[in-house]
Amino acid sequence: MAHEVDCSYVETRLRDTKRRMMAAIELVNLRVSYQVDVCTRESSEFCTRHHDAQKDRAAVRAEIEVLRSERLTYEQEGIQTRKALARSEAYCRALEARVAVLETHARRLEWQRQAADDLAIQHIMRTQDLEAGARDDTLEDTGSSS
């Protein structure tokens, strides 16, 4: 006679094992889903930051170009200003030289005026002396004829 073997214990064990495996798989699936969500969110945040960084980089580059352009403009203005200053300084030196020449000429004219004044005074004095001498002669002539 065949002897029946009670397999209920094995079947129960098998069902319990299957239930634990399903629970473990479900737990793993939950963990994987959570990690996928986290990675998706982090990836999205990274993409947003990356996009923002690219926009910031483009803005910074544009600002750098503006500053370079302004620097070139300022350098050109500086060159023009230095040239204008050099021309102005040269003009001032020329004016100073002209003033020195005019001052020298004015001193010469003043000396000539003083010399002319001195000659005029000498001439007036000589004329007065001659007139006085002529009066004396006239008085002597009129006094001797009387």
PDB file of C-alpha atoms in Angstrom:
ATOM      1  CA  MET A   1       0.000   0.000   0.000  1.00  0.00           C
ATOM      2  CA  ALA A   2       1.007   3.167  -0.874  1.00  0.00           C
ATOM      3  CA  HIS A   3       1.710   5.322   1.863  1.00  0.00           C
ATOM      4  CA  GLU A   4       0.451   8.854   1.606  1.00  0.00           C
ATOM      5  CA  VAL A   5       2.850  11.564   2.463  1.00  0.00           C
ATOM      6  CA  ASP A   6       1.512  14.687   4.100  1.00  0.00           C
ATOM      7  CA  CYS A   7       2.866  17.575   2.028  1.00  0.00           C
ATOM      8  CA  SER A   8       0.791  20.271   3.660  1.00  0.00           C
ATOM      9  CA  TYR A   9       3.758  21.382   5.672  1.00  0.00           C
ATOM     10  CA  VAL A  10       5.850  21.797   2.507  1.00  0.00           C
ATOM     11  CA  GLU A  11       3.011  23.543   0.714  1.00  0.00           C
ATOM     12  CA  THR A  12       2.550  25.936   3.634  1.00  0.00           C
ATOM     13  CA  ARG A  13       6.258  26.580   3.675  1.00  0.00           C
ATOM     14  CA  LEU A  14       6.239  27.128  -0.057  1.00  0.00           C
ATOM     15  CA  ARG A  15       3.309  29.574   0.175  1.00  0.00           C
ATOM     16  CA  ASP A  16       5.002  31.447   3.030  1.00  0.00           C
ATOM     17  CA  THR A  17       8.234  31.624   1.082  1.00  0.00           C
ATOM     18  CA  LYS A  18       6.339  32.777  -2.006  1.00  0.00           C
ATOM     19  CA  ARG A  19       4.532  35.462   0.074  1.00  0.00           C
ATOM     20  CA  ARG A  20       7.829  36.649   1.593  1.00  0.00           C
ATOM     21  CA  MET A  21       9.430  36.731  -1.861  1.00  0.00           C
ATOM     22  CA  MET A  22       6.504  38.757  -3.236  1.00  0.00           C
ATOM     23  CA  ALA A  23       6.734  41.142  -0.272  1.00  0.00           C
ATOM     24  CA  ALA A  24      10.493  41.439  -0.787  1.00  0.00           C
ATOM     25  CA  ILE A  25      10.002  42.039  -4.528  1.00  0.00           C
ATOM     26  CA  GLU A  26       7.338  44.643  -3.762  1.00  0.00           C
ATOM     27  CA  LEU A  27       9.688  46.312  -1.302  1.00  0.00           C
ATOM     28  CA  VAL A  28      12.485  46.266  -3.891  1.00  0.00           C
ATOM     29  CA  ASN A  29      10.078  47.698  -6.482  1.00  0.00           C
ATOM     30  CA  LEU A  30       9.118  50.476  -4.047  1.00  0.00           C
ATOM     31  CA  ARG A  31      12.758  51.247  -3.389  1.00  0.00           C
ATOM     32  CA  VAL A  32      13.540  51.241  -7.115  1.00  0.00           C
ATOM     33  CA  SER A  33      10.545  53.499  -7.809  1.00  0.00           C
ATOM     34  CA  TYR A  34      11.676  55.849  -5.046  1.00  0.00           C
ATOM     35  CA  GLN A  35      15.217  55.922  -6.456  1.00  0.00           C
ATOM     36  CA  VAL A  36      13.834  56.541  -9.959  1.00  0.00           C
ATOM     37  CA  ASP A  37      11.764  59.446  -8.605  1.00  0.00           C
ATOM     38  CA  VAL A  38      14.774  60.833  -6.740  1.00  0.00           C
ATOM     39  CA  CYS A  39      17.031  60.463  -9.785  1.00  0.00           C
ATOM     40  CA  THR A  40      14.389  61.993 -12.065  1.00  0.00           C
ATOM     41  CA  ARG A  41      13.918  64.960  -9.722  1.00  0.00           C
ATOM     42  CA  GLU A  42      17.680  65.416  -9.295  1.00  0.00           C
ATOM     43  CA  SER A  43      18.175  65.091 -13.043  1.00  0.00           C
ATOM     44  CA  SER A  44      15.473  67.688 -13.659  1.00  0.00           C
ATOM     45  CA  GLU A  45      17.043  70.020 -11.085  1.00  0.00           C
ATOM     46  CA  PHE A  46      20.439  69.441 -12.649  1.00  0.00           C
ATOM     47  CA  CYS A  47      19.074  70.224 -16.111  1.00  0.00           C
ATOM     48  CA  THR A  48      17.436  73.392 -14.778  1.00  0.00           C
ATOM     49  CA  ARG A  49      20.656  74.457 -13.066  1.00  0.00           C
ATOM     50  CA  HIS A  50      22.655  73.595 -16.165  1.00  0.00           C
ATOM     51  CA  HIS A  51      20.301  75.648 -18.341  1.00  0.00           C
ATOM     52  CA  ASP A  52      20.458  78.556 -15.872  1.00  0.00           C
ATOM     53  CA  ALA A  53      24.246  78.292 -15.801  1.00  0.00           C
ATOM     54  CA  GLN A  54      24.362  78.395 -19.603  1.00  0.00           C
ATOM     55  CA  LYS A  55      22.144  81.510 -19.616  1.00  0.00           C
ATOM     56  CA  ASP A  56      24.324  83.080 -16.913  1.00  0.00           C
ATOM     57  CA  ARG A  57      27.439  82.194 -18.868  1.00  0.00           C
ATOM     58  CA  ALA A  58      26.000  83.779 -22.007  1.00  0.00           C
ATOM     59  CA  ALA A  59      25.070  86.897 -20.028  1.00  0.00           C
ATOM     60  CA  VAL A  60      28.559  87.086 -18.505  1.00  0.00           C
ATOM     61  CA  ARG A  61      30.148  86.693 -21.940  1.00  0.00           C
ATOM     62  CA  ALA A  62      27.924  89.450 -23.311  1.00  0.00           C
ATOM     63  CA  GLU A  63      28.906  91.687 -20.395  1.00  0.00           C
ATOM     64  CA  ILE A  64      32.581  90.885 -21.005  1.00  0.00           C
ATOM     65  CA  GLU A  65      32.184  91.882 -24.656  1.00  0.00           C
ATOM     66  CA  VAL A  66      30.512  95.147 -23.637  1.00  0.00           C
ATOM     67  CA  LEU A  67      33.336  95.844 -21.171  1.00  0.00           C
ATOM     68  CA  ARG A  68      35.969  95.051 -23.807  1.00  0.00           C
ATOM     69  CA  SER A  69      34.260  97.390 -26.239  1.00  0.00           C
ATOM     70  CA  GLU A  70      34.065 100.111 -23.591  1.00  0.00           C
ATOM     71  CA  ARG A  71      37.701  99.533 -22.690  1.00  0.00           C
ATOM     72  CA  LEU A  72      38.714  99.997 -26.323  1.00  0.00           C
ATOM     73  CA  THR A  73      36.634 103.164 -26.487  1.00  0.00           C
ATOM     74  CA  TYR A  74      38.226 104.476 -23.289  1.00  0.00           C
ATOM     75  CA  GLU A  75      41.693 103.582 -24.552  1.00  0.00           C
ATOM     76  CA  GLN A  76      41.019 105.453 -27.806  1.00  0.00           C
ATOM     77  CA  GLU A  77      39.677 108.424 -25.854  1.00  0.00           C
ATOM     78  CA  GLY A  78      42.791 108.283 -23.676  1.00  0.00           C
ATOM     79  CA  ILE A  79      45.029 108.302 -26.743  1.00  0.00           C
ATOM     80  CA  GLN A  80      43.111 111.252 -28.203  1.00  0.00           C
ATOM     81  CA  THR A  81      43.236 113.061 -24.866  1.00  0.00           C
ATOM     82  CA  ARG A  82      46.995 112.527 -24.572  1.00  0.00           C
ATOM     83  CA  LYS A  83      47.472 113.817 -28.136  1.00  0.00           C
ATOM     84  CA  ALA A  84      45.293 116.846 -27.386  1.00  0.00           C
ATOM     85  CA  LEU A  85      47.263 117.449 -24.188  1.00  0.00           C
ATOM     86  CA  ALA A  86      50.546 117.250 -26.097  1.00  0.00           C
ATOM     87  CA  ARG A  87      49.213 119.736 -28.691  1.00  0.00           C
ATOM     88  CA  SER A  88      47.970 122.020 -25.933  1.00  0.00           C
ATOM     89  CA  GLU A  89      51.301 121.869 -24.099  1.00  0.00           C
ATOM     90  CA  ALA A  90      53.164 122.622 -27.345  1.00  0.00           C
ATOM     91  CA  TYR A  91      50.817 125.546 -28.002  1.00  0.00           C
ATOM     92  CA  CYS A  92      51.386 126.813 -24.446  1.00  0.00           C
ATOM     93  CA  ARG A  93      55.150 126.586 -24.918  1.00  0.00           C
ATOM     94  CA  ALA A  94      54.837 128.503 -28.204  1.00  0.00           C
ATOM     95  CA  LEU A  95      52.711 131.149 -26.472  1.00  0.00           C
ATOM     96  CA  GLU A  96      55.232 131.398 -23.623  1.00  0.00           C
ATOM     97  CA  ALA A  97      58.029 131.876 -26.161  1.00  0.00           C
ATOM     98  CA  ARG A  98      55.961 134.529 -27.967  1.00  0.00           C
ATOM     99  CA  VAL A  99      55.260 136.287 -24.648  1.00  0.00           C
ATOM    100  CA  ALA A 100      58.984 136.256 -23.873  1.00  0.00           C
ATOM    101  CA  VAL A 101      59.721 137.797 -27.291  1.00  0.00           C
ATOM    102  CA  LEU A 102      57.012 140.431 -26.775  1.00  0.00           C
ATOM    103  CA  GLU A 103      58.291 141.222 -23.267  1.00  0.00           C
ATOM    104  CA  THR A 104      61.808 141.655 -24.660  1.00  0.00           C
ATOM    105  CA  HIS A 105      60.438 143.889 -27.413  1.00  0.00           C
ATOM    106  CA  ALA A 106      58.408 145.881 -24.845  1.00  0.00           C
ATOM    107  CA  ARG A 107      61.551 146.378 -22.711  1.00  0.00           C
ATOM    108  CA  ARG A 108      63.442 147.621 -25.784  1.00  0.00           C
ATOM    109  CA  LEU A 109      60.621 149.994 -26.622  1.00  0.00           C
ATOM    110  CA  GLU A 110      60.599 151.218 -23.006  1.00  0.00           C
ATOM    111  CA  TRP A 111      64.366 151.798 -23.175  1.00  0.00           C
ATOM    112  CA  GLN A 112      63.909 153.646 -26.473  1.00  0.00           C
ATOM    113  CA  ARG A 113      61.110 155.751 -24.944  1.00  0.00           C
ATOM    114  CA  GLN A 114      63.277 156.559 -21.931  1.00  0.00           C
ATOM    115  CA  ALA A 115      66.171 157.429 -24.240  1.00  0.00           C
ATOM    116  CA  ALA A 116      63.851 159.643 -26.317  1.00  0.00           C
ATOM    117  CA  ASP A 117      62.546 161.280 -23.124  1.00  0.00           C
ATOM    118  CA  ASP A 118      66.126 161.853 -21.980  1.00  0.00           C
ATOM    119  CA  LEU A 119      67.009 163.370 -25.375  1.00  0.00           C
ATOM    120  CA  ALA A 120      63.891 165.551 -25.292  1.00  0.00           C
ATOM    121  CA  ILE A 121      64.746 166.756 -21.788  1.00  0.00           C
ATOM    122  CA  GLN A 122      68.337 167.448 -22.875  1.00  0.00           C
ATOM    123  CA  HIS A 123      67.026 169.293 -25.939  1.00  0.00           C
ATOM    124  CA  ILE A 124      64.581 171.333 -23.823  1.00  0.00           C
ATOM    125  CA  MET A 125      67.335 172.165 -21.337  1.00  0.00           C
ATOM    126  CA  ARG A 126      69.699 173.146 -24.147  1.00  0.00           C
ATOM    127  CA  THR A 127      66.952 175.220 -25.746  1.00  0.00           C
ATOM    128  CA  GLN A 128      66.246 176.911 -22.424  1.00  0.00           C
ATOM    129  CA  ASP A 129      69.969 177.544 -21.975  1.00  0.00           C
ATOM    130  CA  LEU A 130      70.172 178.988 -25.478  1.00  0.00           C
ATOM    131  CA  GLU A 131      67.083 181.120 -24.902  1.00  0.00           C
ATOM    132  CA  ALA A 132      68.488 182.331 -21.585  1.00  0.00           C
ATOM    133  CA  GLY A 133      71.807 183.080 -23.292  1.00  0.00           C
ATOM    134  CA  ALA A 134      69.992 184.886 -26.111  1.00  0.00           C
ATOM    135  CA  ARG A 135      68.048 186.988 -23.579  1.00  0.00           C
ATOM    136  CA  ASP A 136      71.201 187.844 -21.784  1.00  0.00           C
ATOM    137  CA  ASP A 137      72.775 188.845 -25.100  1.00  0.00           C
ATOM    138  CA  THR A 138      69.703 190.866 -26.013  1.00  0.00           C
ATOM    139  CA  LEU A 139      69.729 192.593 -22.629  1.00  0.00           C
ATOM    140  CA  GLU A 140      73.415 193.323 -22.988  1.00  0.00           C
ATOM    141  CA  ASP A 141      72.840 194.655 -26.489  1.00  0.00           C
ATOM    142  CA  THR A 142      69.962 196.846 -25.356  1.00  0.00           C
ATOM    143  CA  GLY A 143      71.903 197.940 -22.284  1.00  0.00           C
ATOM    144  CA  SER A 144      75.013 198.883 -24.270  1.00  0.00           C
ATOM    145  CA  SER A 145      73.064 200.764 -26.904  1.00  0.00           C
ATOM    146  CA  SER A 146      71.450 203.031 -24.365  1.00  0.00           C
TER     147      SER A 146
END
